[in-house]
Amino acid sequence: MTASLIDGNALAKRVRAEVAGRTEALRARGIQPHLAVILVGEDPASQVYVKHKVADSEQTGLKATLERYPAAMQEGELLARIRALNEDKGVHGILVQLPLPKHMDTHKVIETISPAKDVDGFHVASAGALMVGQPGFWPCTPYGCLKMLDSIGYDLKGKHAVVIGRSNIVGKPMALMLLGRDATVTICHSRTMDLKAMTLQADVVVAAVGRRNVLTRDMVKPGAVVIDVGMNRNDEGKLCGDVDFEGVKEVAGWITPVPGGVGPMTRAMLLVNTIEAAERTSA
Ligand code: GUN
């Protein structure tokens, strides 16, 4: 058996088109959805990420403003800038690119963003809202994974979903989203004693560890859906995920590729959260 691909690029394109339509509708009412992106320091990967976020926004008609600050910026200055953006009615979403310079308290910075503008979904109020099923912003990566499952018409009700990874921005929120769809959810992590015993039972596996070959073909139930959140480099320097794609695709029913899978969906879901933020404040 060879798995069908869940094409993240194609789905992201559809999501962006939908966001563009919603943006146009707001603009017709005189509202310009606006995302403020803050980058502190010179981290090379972060510079690439923010460039993409701004370009994606502009491509869908959203206004994006990139504010760049030197690594030596004082935390107090950053907090003051975030508070000003919280008050600015013309700004609907605020994203502070991570990682921040070491002298800053990341938690304090994120908690300063108004939950109403927390389009990354990293604020504790956003995490709490997801947990209790109240409206709030969902972190973009797990939200994108859920959309990918929806795109193949997968009904999660009663299914066993195994999430590998327990980070605050992927594993834990992913588990809550799956639970919200009535899946039976198991969270596995580096201390899990027999990972294979868990994944062999799974109808859906989400791999979000950040290490190559965490999931190999002997660990997958035939026909399972495999979502690969990993972004790693192999020995030749090529981008690869957490899943041994070549092996697993022979047993899985559906699989996401890396690149071209979850990555483009993460980017697309930031646009969804931003248009949502603008719509909520102008309803
Ligand atoms: N750094 C790496 N990924 C992300 C992300 O999704 N959001 C923010 N703010 N910083 C990041």
GROMACS .gro file of C-alpha atoms and ligand atoms in nm:
model
  294
    1MET     CA    1   0.000   0.000   0.000
    2THR     CA    2   0.119   0.351  -0.077
    3ALA     CA    3  -0.017   0.642   0.122
    4SER     CA    4  -0.195   0.937  -0.034
    5LEU     CA    5  -0.022   1.270   0.014
    6ILE     CA    6  -0.181   1.556   0.203
    7ASP     CA    7  -0.048   1.848   0.003
    8GLY     CA    8   0.018   2.139   0.242
    9ASN     CA    9   0.105   2.381  -0.037
   10ALA     CA   10  -0.221   2.321  -0.224
   11LEU     CA   11  -0.430   2.343   0.093
   12ALA     CA   12  -0.248   2.658   0.212
   13LYS     CA   13  -0.325   2.817  -0.123
   14ARG     CA   14  -0.694   2.749  -0.073
   15VAL     CA   15  -0.679   2.886   0.282
   16ARG     CA   16  -0.504   3.203   0.162
   17ALA     CA   17  -0.769   3.253  -0.106
   18GLU     CA   18  -1.038   3.227   0.160
   19VAL     CA   19  -0.854   3.478   0.381
   20ALA     CA   20  -0.817   3.712   0.083
   21GLY     CA   21  -1.195   3.706   0.035
   22ARG     CA   22  -1.260   3.784   0.401
   23THR     CA   23  -0.999   4.061   0.389
   24GLU     CA   24  -1.169   4.212   0.086
   25ALA     CA   25  -1.504   4.208   0.268
   26LEU     CA   26  -1.355   4.398   0.563
   27ARG     CA   27  -1.179   4.645   0.337
   28ALA     CA   28  -1.511   4.713   0.163
   29ARG     CA   29  -1.635   4.825   0.508
   30GLY     CA   30  -1.334   5.054   0.545
   31ILE     CA   31  -1.140   4.823   0.778
   32GLN     CA   32  -0.782   4.731   0.684
   33PRO     CA   33  -0.676   4.416   0.875
   34HIS     CA   34  -0.332   4.479   1.016
   35LEU     CA   35  -0.067   4.247   1.164
   36ALA     CA   36   0.225   4.396   1.357
   37VAL     CA   37   0.536   4.176   1.358
   38ILE     CA   38   0.817   4.246   1.602
   39LEU     CA   39   1.166   4.110   1.550
   40VAL     CA   40   1.432   4.173   1.814
   41GLY     CA   41   1.791   4.091   1.717
   42GLU     CA   42   1.949   3.937   1.411
   43ASP     CA   43   1.872   3.563   1.434
   44PRO     CA   44   1.907   3.448   1.070
   45ALA     CA   45   1.622   3.195   1.078
   46SER     CA   46   1.391   3.448   1.244
   47GLN     CA   47   1.469   3.704   0.974
   48VAL     CA   48   1.359   3.456   0.707
   49TYR     CA   49   1.043   3.362   0.901
   50VAL     CA   50   0.929   3.720   0.951
   51LYS     CA   51   0.997   3.803   0.588
   52HIS     CA   52   0.764   3.518   0.489
   53LYS     CA   53   0.498   3.626   0.737
   54VAL     CA   54   0.497   3.979   0.601
   55ALA     CA   55   0.497   3.863   0.237
   56ASP     CA   56   0.213   3.612   0.300
   57SER     CA   57   0.009   3.885   0.468
   58GLU     CA   58   0.056   4.133   0.189
   59GLN     CA   59  -0.028   3.870  -0.071
   60THR     CA   60  -0.369   3.820   0.092
   61GLY     CA   61  -0.443   4.192   0.128
   62LEU     CA   62  -0.357   4.210   0.496
   63LYS     CA   63  -0.138   4.498   0.603
   64ALA     CA   64   0.176   4.381   0.782
   65THR     CA   65   0.418   4.608   0.960
   66LEU     CA   66   0.758   4.473   1.054
   67GLU     CA   67   0.925   4.645   1.348
   68ARG     CA   68   1.291   4.554   1.388
   69TYR     CA   69   1.485   4.629   1.704
   70PRO     CA   70   1.848   4.569   1.801
   71ALA     CA   71   1.937   4.270   2.021
   72ALA     CA   72   2.042   4.517   2.293
   73MET     CA   73   1.687   4.655   2.325
   74GLN     CA   74   1.577   4.671   2.687
   75GLU     CA   75   1.287   4.449   2.789
   76GLY     CA   76   1.100   4.750   2.928
   77GLU     CA   77   1.114   4.920   2.589
   78LEU     CA   78   0.970   4.613   2.419
   79LEU     CA   79   0.690   4.584   2.676
   80ALA     CA   80   0.607   4.952   2.628
   81ARG     CA   81   0.594   4.902   2.251
   82ILE     CA   82   0.361   4.600   2.287
   83ARG     CA   83   0.133   4.798   2.522
   84ALA     CA   84   0.114   5.078   2.262
   85LEU     CA   85   0.020   4.824   1.993
   86ASN     CA   86  -0.243   4.675   2.228
   87GLU     CA   87  -0.404   5.019   2.246
   88ASP     CA   88  -0.377   5.091   1.874
   89LYS     CA   89  -0.722   5.027   1.721
   90GLY     CA   90  -0.567   5.007   1.374
   91VAL     CA   91  -0.365   4.697   1.472
   92HIS     CA   92  -0.553   4.365   1.494
   93GLY     CA   93  -0.275   4.111   1.546
   94ILE     CA   94   0.060   4.128   1.728
   95LEU     CA   95   0.334   3.870   1.676
   96VAL     CA   96   0.664   3.879   1.861
   97GLN     CA   97   0.907   3.652   1.680
   98LEU     CA   98   1.085   3.400   1.904
   99PRO     CA   99   1.347   3.336   2.024
  100LEU     CA  100   1.406   3.665   2.202
  101PRO     CA  101   1.752   3.774   2.321
  102LYS     CA  102   1.860   3.595   2.640
  103HIS     CA  103   1.821   3.899   2.867
  104MET     CA  104   1.447   3.906   2.800
  105ASP     CA  105   1.180   3.706   2.981
  106THR     CA  106   0.987   3.545   2.695
  107HIS     CA  107   0.692   3.453   2.914
  108LYS     CA  108   0.654   3.811   3.039
  109VAL     CA  109   0.675   3.948   2.684
  110ILE     CA  110   0.409   3.711   2.550
  111GLU     CA  111   0.180   3.779   2.848
  112THR     CA  112   0.197   4.150   2.767
  113ILE     CA  113   0.029   4.098   2.430
  114SER     CA  114  -0.347   4.151   2.453
  115PRO     CA  115  -0.520   3.809   2.419
  116ALA     CA  116  -0.752   3.976   2.164
  117LYS     CA  117  -0.448   4.033   1.940
  118ASP     CA  118  -0.253   3.716   2.024
  119VAL     CA  119  -0.258   3.567   1.672
  120ASP     CA  120   0.023   3.324   1.759
  121GLY     CA  121  -0.200   3.177   2.031
  122PHE     CA  122   0.089   3.165   2.279
  123HIS     CA  123  -0.067   3.370   2.562
  124VAL     CA  124  -0.183   3.172   2.868
  125ALA     CA  125  -0.532   3.312   2.811
  126SER     CA  126  -0.528   3.163   2.460
  127ALA     CA  127  -0.405   2.830   2.595
  128GLY     CA  128  -0.675   2.839   2.864
  129ALA     CA  129  -0.946   2.922   2.612
  130LEU     CA  130  -0.846   2.621   2.400
  131MET     CA  131  -0.847   2.402   2.707
  132VAL     CA  132  -1.200   2.494   2.816
  133GLY     CA  133  -1.342   2.529   2.464
  134GLN     CA  134  -1.394   2.903   2.468
  135PRO     CA  135  -1.323   3.135   2.172
  136GLY     CA  136  -0.957   3.231   2.148
  137PHE     CA  137  -0.666   3.202   1.912
  138TRP     CA  138  -0.522   2.858   1.845
  139PRO     CA  139  -0.150   2.810   1.785
  140CYS     CA  140  -0.091   2.804   1.410
  141THR     CA  141   0.096   2.472   1.374
  142PRO     CA  142  -0.153   2.237   1.543
  143TYR     CA  143  -0.441   2.438   1.395
  144GLY     CA  144  -0.288   2.379   1.052
  145CYS     CA  145  -0.257   2.005   1.126
  146LEU     CA  146  -0.627   1.993   1.217
  147LYS     CA  147  -0.713   2.166   0.888
  148MET     CA  148  -0.510   1.903   0.705
  149LEU     CA  149  -0.715   1.628   0.869
  150ASP     CA  150  -1.033   1.815   0.778
  151SER     CA  151  -0.912   1.850   0.418
  152ILE     CA  152  -0.927   1.473   0.370
  153GLY     CA  153  -1.269   1.456   0.536
  154TYR     CA  154  -1.130   1.258   0.827
  155ASP     CA  155  -1.379   1.202   1.109
  156LEU     CA  156  -1.184   1.199   1.435
  157LYS     CA  157  -1.474   1.093   1.654
  158GLY     CA  158  -1.375   0.791   1.863
  159LYS     CA  159  -1.045   0.746   1.677
  160HIS     CA  160  -0.718   0.694   1.859
  161ALA     CA  161  -0.482   0.986   1.797
  162VAL     CA  162  -0.125   0.964   1.921
  163VAL     CA  163   0.065   1.290   1.952
  164ILE     CA  164   0.441   1.254   1.986
  165GLY     CA  165   0.575   1.565   2.158
  166ARG     CA  166   0.443   1.771   2.446
  167SER     CA  167   0.552   2.128   2.369
  168ASN     CA  168   0.329   2.418   2.465
  169ILE     CA  169   0.302   2.536   2.106
  170VAL     CA  170   0.246   2.206   1.923
  171GLY     CA  171   0.202   1.883   2.122
  172LYS     CA  172  -0.023   1.999   2.404
  173PRO     CA  173  -0.254   2.222   2.197
  174MET     CA  174  -0.268   1.952   1.926
  175ALA     CA  175  -0.388   1.700   2.184
  176LEU     CA  176  -0.659   1.941   2.304
  177MET     CA  177  -0.779   2.013   1.950
  178LEU     CA  178  -0.805   1.639   1.877
  179LEU     CA  179  -0.986   1.584   2.205
  180GLY     CA  180  -1.222   1.866   2.107
  181ARG     CA  181  -1.311   1.654   1.804
  182ASP     CA  182  -1.391   1.353   2.023
  183ALA     CA  183  -1.074   1.160   1.945
  184THR     CA  184  -0.919   0.938   2.211
  185VAL     CA  185  -0.581   1.103   2.261
  186THR     CA  186  -0.249   0.972   2.384
  187ILE     CA  187   0.044   1.210   2.433
  188CYS     CA  188   0.387   1.048   2.402
  189HIS     CA  189   0.724   1.210   2.469
  190SER     CA  190   1.090   1.144   2.534
  191ARG     CA  191   1.015   0.949   2.853
  192THR     CA  192   0.748   0.726   2.701
  193MET     CA  193   0.858   0.370   2.767
  194ASP     CA  194   0.726   0.193   2.459
  195LEU     CA  195   0.648   0.444   2.188
  196LYS     CA  196   0.598   0.177   1.923
  197ALA     CA  197   0.331   0.002   2.130
  198MET     CA  198   0.141   0.332   2.137
  199THR     CA  199   0.181   0.434   1.773
  200LEU     CA  200   0.085   0.085   1.649
  201GLN     CA  201  -0.259   0.145   1.801
  202ALA     CA  202  -0.299   0.487   1.643
  203ASP     CA  203  -0.546   0.580   1.370
  204VAL     CA  204  -0.375   0.920   1.356
  205VAL     CA  205  -0.016   1.001   1.449
  206VAL     CA  206   0.113   1.357   1.482
  207ALA     CA  207   0.491   1.363   1.512
  208ALA     CA  208   0.620   1.685   1.668
  209VAL     CA  209   0.951   1.609   1.832
  210GLY     CA  210   1.217   1.778   1.619
  211ARG     CA  211   1.425   1.464   1.558
  212ARG     CA  212   1.461   1.250   1.246
  213ASN     CA  213   1.316   0.899   1.218
  214VAL     CA  214   1.108   0.920   1.534
  215LEU     CA  215   0.841   0.729   1.344
  216THR     CA  216   0.942   0.438   1.119
  217ARG     CA  217   0.728   0.199   0.915
  218ASP     CA  218   0.731  -0.079   1.175
  219MET     CA  219   0.561   0.166   1.416
  220VAL     CA  220   0.260   0.250   1.198
  221LYS     CA  221  -0.074   0.071   1.172
  222PRO     CA  222  -0.171   0.006   0.808
  223GLY     CA  223  -0.393   0.285   0.677
  224ALA     CA  224  -0.315   0.532   0.957
  225VAL     CA  225  -0.297   0.907   0.895
  226VAL     CA  226   0.051   1.046   0.963
  227ILE     CA  227   0.110   1.418   1.015
  228ASP     CA  228   0.474   1.523   1.028
  229VAL     CA  229   0.545   1.851   1.208
  230GLY     CA  230   0.924   1.804   1.216
  231MET     CA  231   1.171   2.033   1.040
  232ASN     CA  232   1.514   1.874   1.047
  233ARG     CA  233   1.815   1.838   0.819
  234ASN     CA  234   1.945   1.500   0.711
  235ASP     CA  235   2.314   1.413   0.666
  236GLU     CA  236   2.312   1.567   0.319
  237GLY     CA  237   2.164   1.889   0.457
  238LYS     CA  238   1.824   1.823   0.300
  239LEU     CA  239   1.510   1.929   0.485
  240CYS     CA  240   1.329   1.634   0.643
  241GLY     CA  241   1.065   1.572   0.906
  242ASP     CA  242   1.038   1.351   1.214
  243VAL     CA  243   0.892   1.067   1.009
  244ASP     CA  244   1.087   0.823   0.791
  245PHE     CA  245   0.878   0.926   0.493
  246GLU     CA  246   0.999   0.665   0.245
  247GLY     CA  247   0.928   0.376   0.481
  248VAL     CA  248   0.609   0.504   0.644
  249LYS     CA  249   0.440   0.594   0.315
  250GLU     CA  250   0.435   0.224   0.234
  251VAL     CA  251   0.202   0.146   0.527
  252ALA     CA  252   0.015   0.469   0.608
  253GLY     CA  253  -0.313   0.564   0.443
  254TRP     CA  254  -0.232   0.934   0.436
  255ILE     CA  255   0.091   1.120   0.500
  256THR     CA  256   0.214   1.480   0.494
  257PRO     CA  257   0.545   1.550   0.316
  258VAL     CA  258   0.833   1.765   0.443
  259PRO     CA  259   0.878   2.016   0.290
  260GLY     CA  260   0.536   2.107   0.153
  261GLY     CA  261   0.325   1.973   0.437
  262VAL     CA  262   0.264   2.129   0.777
  263GLY     CA  263   0.504   2.424   0.716
  264PRO     CA  264   0.291   2.607   0.459
  265MET     CA  265  -0.018   2.540   0.672
  266THR     CA  266   0.143   2.698   0.978
  267ARG     CA  267   0.204   3.011   0.775
  268ALA     CA  268  -0.151   3.009   0.636
  269MET     CA  269  -0.312   2.972   0.979
  270LEU     CA  270  -0.142   3.291   1.101
  271LEU     CA  271  -0.334   3.472   0.828
  272VAL     CA  272  -0.656   3.301   0.939
  273ASN     CA  273  -0.600   3.411   1.299
  274THR     CA  274  -0.522   3.766   1.188
  275ILE     CA  275  -0.835   3.804   0.974
  276GLU     CA  276  -1.033   3.646   1.260
  277ALA     CA  277  -0.889   3.906   1.502
  278ALA     CA  278  -0.988   4.187   1.267
  279GLU     CA  279  -1.339   4.047   1.218
  280ARG     CA  280  -1.393   4.002   1.593
  281THR     CA  281  -1.304   4.362   1.674
  282SER     CA  282  -1.524   4.499   1.398
  283ALA     CA  283  -1.828   4.274   1.433
  284GUN     N1  284   0.968   3.122   1.614
  284GUN     C1  285   0.958   3.003   1.549
  284GUN     N2  286   0.830   2.977   1.521
  284GUN     C2  287   0.757   3.080   1.567
  284GUN     C3  288   0.619   3.111   1.567
  284GUN     O1  289   0.534   3.038   1.518
  284GUN     N3  290   0.584   3.228   1.625
  284GUN     C4  291   0.675   3.311   1.681
  284GUN     N4  292   0.631   3.424   1.736
  284GUN     N5  293   0.804   3.286   1.683
  284GUN     C5  294   0.845   3.171   1.626
   0.00000   0.00000   0.00000
